[in-house]
mmCIF file of C-alpha atoms and ligand atoms in Angstrom:
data_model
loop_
_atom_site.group_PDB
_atom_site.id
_atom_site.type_symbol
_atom_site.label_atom_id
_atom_site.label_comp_id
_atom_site.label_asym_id
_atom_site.label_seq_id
_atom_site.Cartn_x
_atom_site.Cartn_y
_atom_site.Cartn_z
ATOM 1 C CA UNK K 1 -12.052 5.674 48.257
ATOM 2 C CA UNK K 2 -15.238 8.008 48.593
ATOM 3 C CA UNK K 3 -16.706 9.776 45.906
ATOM 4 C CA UNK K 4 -19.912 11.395 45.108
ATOM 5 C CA UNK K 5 -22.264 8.796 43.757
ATOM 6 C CA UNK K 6 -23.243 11.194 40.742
ATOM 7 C CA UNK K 7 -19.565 11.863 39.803
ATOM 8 C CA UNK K 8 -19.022 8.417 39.641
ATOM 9 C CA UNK K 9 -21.689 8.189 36.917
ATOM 10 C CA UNK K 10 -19.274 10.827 34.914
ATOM 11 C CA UNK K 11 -17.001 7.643 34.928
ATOM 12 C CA UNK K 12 -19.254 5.557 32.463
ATOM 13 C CA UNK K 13 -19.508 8.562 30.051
ATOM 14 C CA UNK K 14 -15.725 9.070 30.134
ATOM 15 C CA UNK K 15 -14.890 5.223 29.450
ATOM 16 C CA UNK K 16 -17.674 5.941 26.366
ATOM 17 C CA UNK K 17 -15.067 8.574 24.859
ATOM 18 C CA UNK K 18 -12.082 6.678 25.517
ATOM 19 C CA UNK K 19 -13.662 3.410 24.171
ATOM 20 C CA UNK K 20 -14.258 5.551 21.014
ATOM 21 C CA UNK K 21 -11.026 6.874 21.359
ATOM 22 C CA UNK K 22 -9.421 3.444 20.802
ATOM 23 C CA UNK K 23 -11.778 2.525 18.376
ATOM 24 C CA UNK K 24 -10.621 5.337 16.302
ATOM 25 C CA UNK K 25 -6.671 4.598 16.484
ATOM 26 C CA UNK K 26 -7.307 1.247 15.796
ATOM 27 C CA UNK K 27 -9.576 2.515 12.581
ATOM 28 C CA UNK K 28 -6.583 4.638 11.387
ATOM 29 C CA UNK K 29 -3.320 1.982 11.911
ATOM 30 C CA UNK K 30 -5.618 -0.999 9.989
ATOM 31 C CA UNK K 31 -7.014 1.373 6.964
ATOM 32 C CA UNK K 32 -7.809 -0.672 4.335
ATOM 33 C CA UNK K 33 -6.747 2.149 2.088
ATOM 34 C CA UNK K 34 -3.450 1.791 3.714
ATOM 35 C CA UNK K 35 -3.182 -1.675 2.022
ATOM 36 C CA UNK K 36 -4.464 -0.017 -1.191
ATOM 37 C CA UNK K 37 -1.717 2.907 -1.186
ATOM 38 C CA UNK K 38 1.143 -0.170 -0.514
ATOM 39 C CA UNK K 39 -0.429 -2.409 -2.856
ATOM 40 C CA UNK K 40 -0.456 0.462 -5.509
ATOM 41 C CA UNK K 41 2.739 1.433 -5.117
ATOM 42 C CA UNK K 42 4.322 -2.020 -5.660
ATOM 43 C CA UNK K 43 2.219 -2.242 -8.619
ATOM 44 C CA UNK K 44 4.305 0.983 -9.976
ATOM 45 C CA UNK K 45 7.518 -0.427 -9.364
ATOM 46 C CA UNK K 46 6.874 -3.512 -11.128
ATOM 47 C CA UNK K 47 5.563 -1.593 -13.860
ATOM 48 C CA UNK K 48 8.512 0.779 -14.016
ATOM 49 C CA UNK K 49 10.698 -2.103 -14.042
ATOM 50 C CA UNK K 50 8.644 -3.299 -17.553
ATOM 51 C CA UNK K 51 9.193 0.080 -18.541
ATOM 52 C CA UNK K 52 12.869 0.081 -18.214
ATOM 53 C CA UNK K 53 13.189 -2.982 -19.567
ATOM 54 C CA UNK K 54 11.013 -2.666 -22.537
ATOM 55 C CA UNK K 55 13.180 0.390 -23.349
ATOM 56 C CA UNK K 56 16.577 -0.729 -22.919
ATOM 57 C CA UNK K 57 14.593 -4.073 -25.625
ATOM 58 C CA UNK K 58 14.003 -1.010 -27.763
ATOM 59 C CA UNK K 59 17.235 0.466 -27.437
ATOM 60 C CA UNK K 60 19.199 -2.794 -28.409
ATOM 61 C CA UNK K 61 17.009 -3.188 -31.362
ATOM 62 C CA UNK K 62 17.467 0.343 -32.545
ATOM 63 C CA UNK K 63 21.359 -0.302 -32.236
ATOM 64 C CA UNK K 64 20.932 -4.066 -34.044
ATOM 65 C CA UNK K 65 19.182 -2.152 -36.670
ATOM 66 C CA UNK K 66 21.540 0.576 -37.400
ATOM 67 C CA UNK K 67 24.457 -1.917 -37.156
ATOM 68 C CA UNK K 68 22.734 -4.176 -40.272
ATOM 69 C CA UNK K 69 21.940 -1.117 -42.444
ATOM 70 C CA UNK K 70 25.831 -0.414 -42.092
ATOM 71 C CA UNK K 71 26.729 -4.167 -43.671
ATOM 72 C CA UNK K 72 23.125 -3.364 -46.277
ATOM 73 C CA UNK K 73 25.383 -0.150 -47.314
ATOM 74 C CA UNK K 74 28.920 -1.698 -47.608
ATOM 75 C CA UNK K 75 27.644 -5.003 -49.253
ATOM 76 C CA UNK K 76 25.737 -2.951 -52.216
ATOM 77 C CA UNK K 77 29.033 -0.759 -52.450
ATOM 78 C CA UNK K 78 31.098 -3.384 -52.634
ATOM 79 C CA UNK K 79 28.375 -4.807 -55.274
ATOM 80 C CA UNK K 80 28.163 -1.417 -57.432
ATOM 81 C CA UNK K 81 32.673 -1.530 -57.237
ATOM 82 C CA UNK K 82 32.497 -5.159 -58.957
ATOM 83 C CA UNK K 83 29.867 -4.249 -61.357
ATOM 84 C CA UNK K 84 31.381 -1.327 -62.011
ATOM 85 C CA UNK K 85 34.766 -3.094 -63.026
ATOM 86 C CA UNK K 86 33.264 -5.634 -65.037
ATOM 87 C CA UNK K 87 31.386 -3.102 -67.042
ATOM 88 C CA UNK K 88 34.888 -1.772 -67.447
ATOM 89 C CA UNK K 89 36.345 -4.050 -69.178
ATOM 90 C CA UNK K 90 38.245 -6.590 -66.797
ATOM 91 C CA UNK K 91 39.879 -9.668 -67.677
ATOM 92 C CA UNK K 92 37.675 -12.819 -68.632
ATOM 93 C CA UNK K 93 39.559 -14.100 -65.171
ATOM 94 C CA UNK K 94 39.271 -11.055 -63.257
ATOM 95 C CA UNK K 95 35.322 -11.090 -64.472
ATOM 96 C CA UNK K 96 35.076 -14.638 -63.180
ATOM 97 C CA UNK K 97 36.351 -14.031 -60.189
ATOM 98 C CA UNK K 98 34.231 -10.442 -59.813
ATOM 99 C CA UNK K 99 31.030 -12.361 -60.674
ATOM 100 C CA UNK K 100 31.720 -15.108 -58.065
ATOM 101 C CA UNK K 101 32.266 -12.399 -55.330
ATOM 102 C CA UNK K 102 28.911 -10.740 -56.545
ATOM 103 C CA UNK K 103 27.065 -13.535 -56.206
ATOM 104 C CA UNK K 104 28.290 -14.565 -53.010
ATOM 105 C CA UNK K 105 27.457 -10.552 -52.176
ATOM 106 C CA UNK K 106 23.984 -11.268 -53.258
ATOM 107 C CA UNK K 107 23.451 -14.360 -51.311
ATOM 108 C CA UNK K 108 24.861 -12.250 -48.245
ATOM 109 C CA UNK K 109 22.865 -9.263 -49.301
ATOM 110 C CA UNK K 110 19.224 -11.785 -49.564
ATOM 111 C CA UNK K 111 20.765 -13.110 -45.726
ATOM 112 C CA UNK K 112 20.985 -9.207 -44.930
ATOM 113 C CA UNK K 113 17.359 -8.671 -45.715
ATOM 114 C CA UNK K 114 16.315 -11.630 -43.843
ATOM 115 C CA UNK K 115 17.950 -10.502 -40.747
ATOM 116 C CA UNK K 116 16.318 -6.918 -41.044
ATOM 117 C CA UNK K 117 12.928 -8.586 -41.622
ATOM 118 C CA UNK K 118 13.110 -10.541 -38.531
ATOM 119 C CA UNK K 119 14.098 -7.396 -36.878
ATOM 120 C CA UNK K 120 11.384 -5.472 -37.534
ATOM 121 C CA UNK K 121 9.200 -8.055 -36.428
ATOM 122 C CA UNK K 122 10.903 -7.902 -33.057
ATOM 123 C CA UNK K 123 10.857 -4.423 -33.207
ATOM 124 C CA UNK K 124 7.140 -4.441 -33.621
ATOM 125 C CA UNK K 125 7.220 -6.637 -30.473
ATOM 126 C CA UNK K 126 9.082 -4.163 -28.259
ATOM 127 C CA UNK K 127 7.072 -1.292 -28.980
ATOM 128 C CA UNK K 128 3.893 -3.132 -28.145
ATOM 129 C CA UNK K 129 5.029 -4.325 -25.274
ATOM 130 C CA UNK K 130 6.625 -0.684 -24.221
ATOM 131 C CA UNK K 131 3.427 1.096 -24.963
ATOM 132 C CA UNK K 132 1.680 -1.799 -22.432
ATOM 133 C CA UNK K 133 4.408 -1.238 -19.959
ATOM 134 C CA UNK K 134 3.523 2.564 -19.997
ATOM 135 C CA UNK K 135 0.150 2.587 -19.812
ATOM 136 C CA UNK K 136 0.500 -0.220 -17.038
ATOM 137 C CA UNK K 137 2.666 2.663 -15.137
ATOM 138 C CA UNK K 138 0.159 5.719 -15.606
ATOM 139 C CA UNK K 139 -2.931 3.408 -14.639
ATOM 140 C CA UNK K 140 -0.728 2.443 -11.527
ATOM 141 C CA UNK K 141 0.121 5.824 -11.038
ATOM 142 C CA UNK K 142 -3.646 7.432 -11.231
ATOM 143 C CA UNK K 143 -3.833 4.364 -8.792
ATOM 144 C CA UNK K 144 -1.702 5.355 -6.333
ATOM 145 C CA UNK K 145 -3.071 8.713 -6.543
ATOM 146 C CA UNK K 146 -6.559 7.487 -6.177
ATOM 147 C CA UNK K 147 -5.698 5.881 -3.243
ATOM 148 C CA UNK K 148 -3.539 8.266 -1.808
ATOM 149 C CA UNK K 149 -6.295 10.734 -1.716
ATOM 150 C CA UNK K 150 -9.149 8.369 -0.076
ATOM 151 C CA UNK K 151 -6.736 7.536 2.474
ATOM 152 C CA UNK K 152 -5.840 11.239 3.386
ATOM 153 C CA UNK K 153 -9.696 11.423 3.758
ATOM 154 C CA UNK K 154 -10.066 8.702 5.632
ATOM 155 C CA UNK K 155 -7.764 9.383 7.951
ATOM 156 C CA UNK K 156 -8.929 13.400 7.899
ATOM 157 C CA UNK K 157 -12.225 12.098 8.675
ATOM 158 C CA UNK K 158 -10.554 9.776 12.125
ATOM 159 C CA UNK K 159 -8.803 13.221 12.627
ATOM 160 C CA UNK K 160 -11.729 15.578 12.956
ATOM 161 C CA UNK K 161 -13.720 12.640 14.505
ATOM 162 C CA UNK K 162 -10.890 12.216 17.051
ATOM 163 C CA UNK K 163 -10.956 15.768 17.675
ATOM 164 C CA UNK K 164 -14.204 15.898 19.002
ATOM 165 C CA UNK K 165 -13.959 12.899 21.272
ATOM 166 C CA UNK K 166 -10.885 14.601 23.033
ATOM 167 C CA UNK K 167 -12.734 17.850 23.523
ATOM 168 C CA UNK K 168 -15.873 16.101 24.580
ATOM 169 C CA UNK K 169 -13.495 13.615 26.979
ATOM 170 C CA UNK K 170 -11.777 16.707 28.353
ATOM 171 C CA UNK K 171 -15.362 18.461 28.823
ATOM 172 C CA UNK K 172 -16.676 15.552 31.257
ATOM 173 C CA UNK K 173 -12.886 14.692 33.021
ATOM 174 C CA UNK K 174 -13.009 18.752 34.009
ATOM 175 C CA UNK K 175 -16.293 18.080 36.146
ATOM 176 C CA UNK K 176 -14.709 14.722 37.498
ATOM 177 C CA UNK K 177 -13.011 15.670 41.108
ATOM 178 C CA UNK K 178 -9.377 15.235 40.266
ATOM 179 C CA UNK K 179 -8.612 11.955 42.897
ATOM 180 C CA UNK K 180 -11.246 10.367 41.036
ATOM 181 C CA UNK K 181 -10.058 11.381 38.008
ATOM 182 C CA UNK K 182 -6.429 9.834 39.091
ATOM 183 C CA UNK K 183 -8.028 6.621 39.831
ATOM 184 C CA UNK K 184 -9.665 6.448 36.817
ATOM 185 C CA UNK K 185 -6.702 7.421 34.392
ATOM 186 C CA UNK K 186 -4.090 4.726 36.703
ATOM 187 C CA UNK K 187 -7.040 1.898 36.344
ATOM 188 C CA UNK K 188 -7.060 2.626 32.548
ATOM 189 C CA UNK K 189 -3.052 2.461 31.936
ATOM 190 C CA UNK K 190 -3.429 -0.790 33.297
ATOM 191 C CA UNK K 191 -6.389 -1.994 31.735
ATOM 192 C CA UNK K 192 -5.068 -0.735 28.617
ATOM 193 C CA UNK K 193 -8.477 0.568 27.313
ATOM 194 C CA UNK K 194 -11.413 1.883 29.844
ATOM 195 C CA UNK K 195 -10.924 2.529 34.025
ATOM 196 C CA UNK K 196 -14.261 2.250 34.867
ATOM 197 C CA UNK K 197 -17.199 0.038 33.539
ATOM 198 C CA UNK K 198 -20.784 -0.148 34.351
ATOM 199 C CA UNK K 199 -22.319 -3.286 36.549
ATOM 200 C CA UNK K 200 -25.094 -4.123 35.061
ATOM 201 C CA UNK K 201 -27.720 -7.234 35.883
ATOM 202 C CA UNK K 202 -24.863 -8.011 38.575
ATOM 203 C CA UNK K 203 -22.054 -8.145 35.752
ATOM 204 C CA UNK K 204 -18.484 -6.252 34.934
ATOM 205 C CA UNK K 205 -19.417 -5.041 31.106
ATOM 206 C CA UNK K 206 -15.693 -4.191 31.397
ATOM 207 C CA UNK K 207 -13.740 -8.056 31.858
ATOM 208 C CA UNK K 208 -17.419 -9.139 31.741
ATOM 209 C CA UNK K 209 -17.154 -11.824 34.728
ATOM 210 C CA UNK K 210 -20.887 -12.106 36.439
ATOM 211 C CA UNK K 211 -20.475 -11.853 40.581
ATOM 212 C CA UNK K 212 -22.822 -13.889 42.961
ATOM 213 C CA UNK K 213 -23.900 -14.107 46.579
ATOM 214 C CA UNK K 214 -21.664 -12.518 49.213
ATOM 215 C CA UNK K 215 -19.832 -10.983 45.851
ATOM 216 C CA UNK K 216 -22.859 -9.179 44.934
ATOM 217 C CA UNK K 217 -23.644 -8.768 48.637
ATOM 218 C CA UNK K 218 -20.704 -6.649 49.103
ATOM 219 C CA UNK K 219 -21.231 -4.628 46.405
ATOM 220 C CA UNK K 220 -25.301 -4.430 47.012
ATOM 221 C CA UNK K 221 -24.676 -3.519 50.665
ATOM 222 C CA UNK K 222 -21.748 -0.860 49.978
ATOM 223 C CA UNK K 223 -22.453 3.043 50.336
ATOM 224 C CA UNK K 224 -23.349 4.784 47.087
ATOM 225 C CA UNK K 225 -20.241 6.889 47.802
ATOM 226 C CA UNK K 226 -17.648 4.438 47.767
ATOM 227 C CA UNK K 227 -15.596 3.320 44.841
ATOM 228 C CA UNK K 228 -16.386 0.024 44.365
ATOM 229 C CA UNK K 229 -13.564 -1.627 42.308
ATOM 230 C CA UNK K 230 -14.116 -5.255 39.575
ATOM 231 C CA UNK K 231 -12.404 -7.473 41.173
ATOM 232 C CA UNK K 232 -11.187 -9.517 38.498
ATOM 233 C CA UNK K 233 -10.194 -6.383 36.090
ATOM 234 C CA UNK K 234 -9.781 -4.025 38.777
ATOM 235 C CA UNK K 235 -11.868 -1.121 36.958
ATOM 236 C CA UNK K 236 -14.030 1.488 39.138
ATOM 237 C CA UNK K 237 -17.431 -0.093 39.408
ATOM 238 C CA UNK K 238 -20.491 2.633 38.372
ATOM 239 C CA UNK K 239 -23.620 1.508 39.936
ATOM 240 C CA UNK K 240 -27.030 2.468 38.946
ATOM 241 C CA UNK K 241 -30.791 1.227 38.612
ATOM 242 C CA UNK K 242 -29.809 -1.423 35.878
ATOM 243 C CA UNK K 243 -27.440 -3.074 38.484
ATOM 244 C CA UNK K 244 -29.349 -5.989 39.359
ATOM 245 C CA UNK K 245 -28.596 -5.276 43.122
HETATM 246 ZN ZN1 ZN P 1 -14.253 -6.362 35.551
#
């Protein structure tokens, strides 16, 4: 293929934008605020798990609790019924057998207290470990947040800077002749990245291989206008004074 030795210059420029191009994709998929937002918002569900589990702890307690003032309440009614009778005026046998019940009531009364005791101690427990487990979840929430919002600029920032590659890429392709252009574009869909690199000091700076003797010959002796093409990456060769021809 022929093409005007200046519009293959165009070429180099173009790869330029496309290079940054890539570079700017690549920026955006491997974020590392895009590990910060996923790492954040595990953190939250672990912590919302503690939370639900700390309350339903709570809960049970709260239902343990209630359940042992019920037996506190029948156990000093049941005391205040036997006193009550004794005061007036039982049998010696029924008093015997009232103030063996009572005590019994009082030694089940003293294991009452015990059990509310130890409650409230694990009571204390749950509530601590609730009011962690919540203030775990809002500082993973601000968190997540935090991160949310220096990601979204982040990636604003690839956006707008992505923007203005593609308008300056579309500036120089509009003054590249369009079978040029073509070449360009089909050499880059295989290369996967640039489709057109500059030979400089008698090297590819696209696959990067160095050429020698009749290689560099060819290439040396070939008219400006034709499209010289790597022949081990296959991109569009740009020549110019840096060369090394
Ligand atoms: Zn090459």
């Amino acid at each position: 293929m022929q093409a005007d030795h200046f519009d293959q210059q165009k070429l180099l420029a173009l790869a330029a934008e496309d290079v940054a191009l890539a570079q700017l994709a690549h920026r955006a998929r491997t974020l590392p605020e895009l590990a910060a937002v996923e790492a954040a918002q595990e953190a939250q569900r672990t912590l919302a798990d503690d939370v639900v589990r700390a309350e339903t702890e709570v809960r049970d307690l709260d239902r343990e609790q209630k359940r042992l003032e019920a037996d506190v309440d029948t156990v000093r009614q049941r005391e205040a019924r036997d006193q009550a009778r004794i005061d007036g005026g039982a049998t010696a046998k029924e008093i015997t057998g009232l103030q063996h019940e009572l005590e019994s009531l009082k030694r089940r009364q003293s294991d009452l207290e015990d059990q509310v005791l130890e409650l409230m101690e694990r009571r204390e427990t749950a509530d601590a470990a609730l009011a962690t487990a919540q203030g775990g979840l809002a500082g993973a929430q601000a968190d997540q947040e935090r991160a949310e919002q220096q990601r979204d600029a982040a990636l604003a920032d690839i956006a707008d800077a992505t923007s203005r590659h593609q308008a300056t890429r579309a500036e120089i392709a509009g003054t590249v002749p369009s079978d040029l252009l073509k070449l360009y574009d089909r050499v880059a869909q295989q290369t996967g990245s640039t489709g057109a690199a500059h030979l400089r000091a008698g090297r590819c700076e696209g696959c990067r291989i160095e050429f020698y003797g009749t290689e560099l010959a060819t290439y040396r002796n070939a008219d400006p206008h034709t499209v010289l093409r790597c022949e081990n990456c296959g991109r569009i060769l740009v020549r110019n004074a840096e060369s090394g021809l």
